[in-house]
Amino acid sequence: ETGVTQTPRHLVMGMTNKKSLKCEQHLGHNAMYWYKQSAKKPLELMFVYNFKEQTENNSVPSRFSPECPNSSHLFLHLHTLQPEDSALYLCATRLLWSSYNEQFFGPGTRLTVL
Amino acid sequence: KNQVEQSPQSLIILEGKNCTLQCNYTVSPFSNLRWYKQDTGRGPVSLTIMTFSENTKSNGRYTATLDADTKQSSLHITASQLSDSASYICVVSPPLWTDYKLSFGAGTTVTVRA
């Protein structure tokens, strides 16, 4: 295990639902990320939080809303999603200013939008 | 255009055989190149990391090479096992003094058959 957990692991929702994805890290890291992974495509960076402050919103539609209440937890709130939002959503964490800039990934949430 | 291109997109090999995956990148400058292994339903896990001054790194049956002049890297899997079935992702990291956004390849899916 990488020290990064995500819940739920699988989620099926309708386009009118509201749901939230949760990420928790036990590594003492101070940067957290949300990525979207679609089949056959590179990971797409969605949001970046450094020291609980959002420093990056990579042109993500407003139907995705992140929240970082503390350095150990990261949420992704979902509402009015589209079928094309179906993907694997990965959380990653990093220790800022570490030598190798390594990001540690959680297992992901497989999201299906009907 | 993606700055990290991987080939082939997928391959099938027999258990016990060797294979080599390719990664070409245009990220410049860069601080390190990492190969991740992603099992189905799991997040990516780091296999090897090489800085721009290193040209080879091994992790068990996995050997990565790097040619910073031609901007190419390869991952060689020796004596493949069924557990090697996974997606292998090439990731290039820019220097820490930049925005340190990682550049991801789309991955190569390896299937090992008995």
CSV table of C-alpha atoms in Angstrom, one decimal:
chain,number,residue,atom,x,y,z
A,1,GLU,CA,0.0,0.0,0.0
A,2,THR,CA,1.2,3.5,-0.8
A,3,GLY,CA,-0.3,5.2,2.3
A,4,VAL,CA,-2.9,6.9,0.2
A,5,THR,CA,-6.5,5.6,0.5
A,6,GLN,CA,-9.5,6.5,-1.6
A,7,THR,CA,-13.2,5.9,-1.1
A,8,PRO,CA,-15.4,4.7,-2.5
A,9,ARG,CA,-13.5,2.4,-4.9
A,10,HIS,CA,-16.4,2.2,-7.3
A,11,LEU,CA,-19.3,4.7,-7.9
A,12,VAL,CA,-22.2,4.6,-10.2
A,13,MET,CA,-24.3,7.8,-10.4
A,14,GLY,CA,-26.9,9.4,-12.5
A,15,MET,CA,-26.4,12.8,-14.1
A,16,THR,CA,-28.6,14.5,-11.5
A,17,ASN,CA,-26.9,13.0,-8.5
A,18,LYS,CA,-24.5,14.6,-6.0
A,19,LYS,CA,-21.7,12.5,-4.7
A,20,SER,CA,-18.3,13.0,-3.1
A,21,LEU,CA,-15.0,11.2,-3.5
A,22,LYS,CA,-12.6,11.1,-0.5
A,23,CYS,CA,-8.8,10.8,-0.4
A,24,GLU,CA,-6.8,10.4,2.8
A,25,GLN,CA,-3.1,10.2,3.2
A,26,HIS,CA,-0.9,9.0,6.1
A,27,LEU,CA,2.4,10.0,4.7
A,28,GLY,CA,2.8,13.5,6.2
A,29,HIS,CA,2.8,15.0,2.8
A,30,ASN,CA,1.8,18.6,2.1
A,31,ALA,CA,0.7,18.6,-1.5
A,32,MET,CA,-2.4,16.7,-2.8
A,33,TYR,CA,-3.6,16.2,-6.3
A,34,TRP,CA,-6.7,15.0,-8.2
A,35,TYR,CA,-6.2,13.3,-11.6
A,36,LYS,CA,-8.6,12.0,-14.1
A,37,GLN,CA,-7.5,8.8,-16.0
A,38,SER,CA,-9.5,7.8,-19.1
A,39,ALA,CA,-8.8,4.7,-21.1
A,40,LYS,CA,-5.8,5.0,-23.4
A,41,LYS,CA,-5.1,8.6,-22.4
A,42,PRO,CA,-2.4,10.1,-20.2
A,43,LEU,CA,-3.4,11.2,-16.7
A,44,GLU,CA,-5.0,14.6,-16.7
A,45,LEU,CA,-4.2,16.9,-13.8
A,46,MET,CA,-7.4,18.4,-12.3
A,47,PHE,CA,-6.5,20.2,-9.1
A,48,VAL,CA,-3.5,20.9,-6.9
A,49,TYR,CA,-3.4,21.8,-3.3
A,50,ASN,CA,-0.3,22.9,-1.5
A,51,PHE,CA,-0.5,23.3,2.3
A,52,LYS,CA,-4.4,23.1,2.0
A,53,GLU,CA,-4.5,26.0,-0.5
A,54,GLN,CA,-5.6,25.4,-4.0
A,55,THR,CA,-2.9,26.4,-6.4
A,56,GLU,CA,-4.1,24.9,-9.6
A,57,ASN,CA,-7.4,24.4,-11.4
A,58,ASN,CA,-6.6,22.9,-14.7
A,59,SER,CA,-9.7,24.3,-16.5
A,60,VAL,CA,-11.9,21.8,-14.8
A,61,PRO,CA,-15.7,22.2,-15.3
A,62,SER,CA,-17.5,23.6,-12.3
A,63,ARG,CA,-19.5,20.4,-11.8
A,64,PHE,CA,-16.3,19.2,-10.1
A,65,SER,CA,-15.6,21.0,-6.8
A,66,PRO,CA,-12.6,20.1,-4.7
A,67,GLU,CA,-12.2,20.6,-1.0
A,68,CYS,CA,-9.1,20.3,1.2
A,69,PRO,CA,-10.1,20.7,4.9
A,70,ASN,CA,-6.6,19.7,6.2
A,71,SER,CA,-3.4,18.3,4.9
A,72,SER,CA,-4.5,14.7,5.3
A,73,HIS,CA,-7.8,14.8,3.5
A,74,LEU,CA,-9.0,15.8,0.0
A,75,PHE,CA,-12.5,15.6,-1.4
A,76,LEU,CA,-13.9,15.9,-4.9
A,77,HIS,CA,-17.6,16.9,-4.9
A,78,LEU,CA,-19.5,15.9,-8.0
A,79,HIS,CA,-22.8,17.2,-9.3
A,80,THR,CA,-24.7,17.2,-12.5
A,81,LEU,CA,-22.0,15.1,-14.2
A,82,GLN,CA,-22.0,13.9,-17.8
A,83,PRO,CA,-21.4,10.4,-19.2
A,84,GLU,CA,-18.0,11.6,-20.5
A,85,ASP,CA,-17.0,12.1,-17.0
A,86,SER,CA,-16.9,8.4,-16.4
A,87,ALA,CA,-13.2,7.6,-15.6
A,88,LEU,CA,-10.8,6.5,-12.9
A,89,TYR,CA,-10.2,9.4,-10.5
A,90,LEU,CA,-6.8,9.2,-8.8
A,91,CYS,CA,-5.6,11.1,-5.8
A,92,ALA,CA,-1.9,11.7,-5.3
A,93,THR,CA,0.2,13.2,-2.6
A,94,ARG,CA,3.7,14.6,-2.5
A,95,LEU,CA,6.2,16.1,-0.1
A,96,LEU,CA,7.0,19.5,-1.4
A,97,TRP,CA,10.7,20.2,-2.1
A,98,SER,CA,11.6,16.6,-1.9
A,99,SER,CA,14.5,15.6,-4.2
A,100,TYR,CA,12.7,13.4,-6.6
A,101,ASN,CA,9.3,15.1,-6.9
A,102,GLU,CA,7.6,11.7,-6.4
A,103,GLN,CA,3.9,11.5,-6.2
A,104,PHE,CA,2.3,8.6,-4.4
A,105,PHE,CA,-1.1,7.5,-5.8
A,106,GLY,CA,-4.2,6.1,-4.2
A,107,PRO,CA,-6.0,3.1,-5.7
A,108,GLY,CA,-8.5,5.4,-7.4
A,109,THR,CA,-12.3,5.6,-7.6
A,110,ARG,CA,-13.9,4.1,-10.7
A,111,LEU,CA,-16.7,6.4,-11.6
A,112,THR,CA,-19.5,5.6,-14.0
A,113,VAL,CA,-22.0,8.2,-14.9
A,114,LEU,CA,-25.3,6.9,-16.4
B,1,LYS,CA,0.7,17.3,-28.6
B,2,ASN,CA,1.6,15.1,-25.6
B,3,GLN,CA,5.1,15.6,-24.4
B,4,VAL,CA,5.5,11.9,-23.6
B,5,GLU,CA,4.8,9.3,-26.2
B,6,GLN,CA,4.9,5.6,-25.3
B,7,SER,CA,5.0,2.5,-27.6
B,8,PRO,CA,3.6,0.1,-28.2
B,9,GLN,CA,0.2,0.9,-26.9
B,10,SER,CA,-0.2,-2.8,-25.9
B,11,LEU,CA,1.6,-6.1,-26.2
B,12,ILE,CA,1.1,-9.7,-25.3
B,13,ILE,CA,4.0,-12.0,-24.3
B,14,LEU,CA,4.4,-15.5,-23.1
B,15,GLU,CA,5.4,-16.2,-19.6
B,16,GLY,CA,9.2,-16.3,-19.2
B,17,LYS,CA,9.9,-14.1,-22.3
B,18,ASN,CA,11.4,-10.7,-22.3
B,19,CYS,CA,10.0,-7.5,-23.6
B,20,THR,CA,10.9,-3.8,-24.0
B,21,LEU,CA,8.7,-0.8,-23.7
B,22,GLN,CA,9.6,2.6,-25.3
B,23,CYS,CA,9.2,6.2,-24.1
B,24,ASN,CA,10.0,9.3,-26.1
B,25,TYR,CA,9.7,12.7,-24.5
B,26,THR,CA,10.1,16.3,-25.4
B,27,VAL,CA,10.0,17.8,-21.9
B,28,SER,CA,13.0,20.1,-21.5
B,29,PRO,CA,14.6,20.7,-19.1
B,30,PHE,CA,13.7,17.8,-16.9
B,31,SER,CA,14.9,16.6,-13.6
B,32,ASN,CA,14.0,12.9,-13.6
B,33,LEU,CA,12.1,10.2,-15.5
B,34,ARG,CA,10.1,7.6,-13.7
B,35,TRP,CA,8.4,4.4,-14.8
B,36,TYR,CA,5.2,3.5,-12.9
B,37,LYS,CA,3.4,0.1,-12.9
B,38,GLN,CA,-0.4,0.3,-12.6
B,39,ASP,CA,-2.2,-3.0,-11.9
B,40,THR,CA,-5.8,-3.2,-13.0
B,41,GLY,CA,-8.0,-1.3,-10.5
B,42,ARG,CA,-5.0,0.1,-8.6
B,43,GLY,CA,-3.1,3.4,-8.7
B,44,PRO,CA,0.3,3.7,-10.3
B,45,VAL,CA,3.3,2.6,-8.2
B,46,SER,CA,6.9,3.8,-8.9
B,47,LEU,CA,9.2,1.1,-10.4
B,48,THR,CA,12.4,3.1,-11.2
B,49,ILE,CA,13.6,6.7,-11.3
B,50,MET,CA,16.5,8.1,-13.2
B,51,THR,CA,17.9,11.6,-13.1
B,52,PHE,CA,19.2,13.2,-16.3
B,53,SER,CA,22.7,12.1,-15.5
B,54,GLU,CA,21.8,8.4,-15.1
B,55,ASN,CA,21.5,6.0,-18.0
B,56,THR,CA,20.3,2.8,-16.4
B,57,LYS,CA,18.5,1.7,-13.3
B,58,SER,CA,17.3,-1.8,-12.2
B,59,ASN,CA,14.6,-3.0,-9.9
B,60,GLY,CA,14.6,-6.8,-9.9
B,61,ARG,CA,13.6,-8.0,-13.3
B,62,TYR,CA,12.8,-4.4,-14.4
B,63,THR,CA,15.6,-2.4,-16.1
B,64,ALA,CA,15.1,1.1,-17.3
B,65,THR,CA,17.5,3.0,-19.6
B,66,LEU,CA,17.7,6.7,-20.4
B,67,ASP,CA,19.3,8.5,-23.2
B,68,ALA,CA,19.0,12.2,-22.4
B,69,ASP,CA,20.5,13.2,-25.7
B,70,THR,CA,17.9,11.6,-27.8
B,71,LYS,CA,15.2,12.0,-25.2
B,72,GLN,CA,14.4,8.3,-25.1
B,73,SER,CA,13.8,5.8,-22.3
B,74,SER,CA,13.1,2.1,-22.3
B,75,LEU,CA,11.8,-0.4,-19.7
B,76,HIS,CA,13.0,-3.9,-20.1
B,77,ILE,CA,11.2,-6.8,-18.4
B,78,THR,CA,13.2,-10.0,-18.0
B,79,ALA,CA,11.7,-13.4,-17.7
B,80,SER,CA,8.2,-12.1,-17.5
B,81,GLN,CA,5.7,-13.5,-14.9
B,82,LEU,CA,1.9,-13.4,-14.9
B,83,SER,CA,2.1,-10.7,-12.2
B,84,ASP,CA,3.8,-8.4,-14.7
B,85,SER,CA,0.4,-8.0,-16.5
B,86,ALA,CA,-0.3,-4.3,-16.0
B,87,SER,CA,0.0,-0.9,-17.6
B,88,TYR,CA,3.4,0.7,-17.5
B,89,ILE,CA,3.5,4.5,-17.5
B,90,CYS,CA,6.4,6.8,-18.3
B,91,VAL,CA,6.5,10.0,-16.3
B,92,VAL,CA,8.8,13.0,-16.8
B,93,SER,CA,9.3,15.5,-14.0
B,94,PRO,CA,10.5,19.0,-14.7
B,95,PRO,CA,13.0,20.8,-12.4
B,96,LEU,CA,11.8,21.7,-8.9
B,97,TRP,CA,12.1,25.4,-9.6
B,98,THR,CA,9.4,25.2,-12.3
B,99,ASP,CA,5.7,24.5,-11.9
B,100,TYR,CA,6.8,20.9,-11.3
B,101,LYS,CA,3.8,19.5,-13.2
B,102,LEU,CA,4.4,15.9,-14.2
B,103,SER,CA,4.1,14.9,-17.9
B,104,PHE,CA,2.5,11.4,-18.3
B,105,GLY,CA,2.6,9.0,-21.2
B,106,ALA,CA,-0.6,7.1,-22.1
B,107,GLY,CA,0.9,3.9,-20.9
B,108,THR,CA,1.7,0.5,-22.4
B,109,THR,CA,-0.6,-2.4,-21.5
B,110,VAL,CA,1.4,-5.6,-21.0
B,111,THR,CA,-0.4,-9.0,-20.9
B,112,VAL,CA,1.6,-12.0,-19.9
B,113,ARG,CA,0.0,-15.3,-20.9
B,114,ALA,CA,0.9,-18.8,-19.5
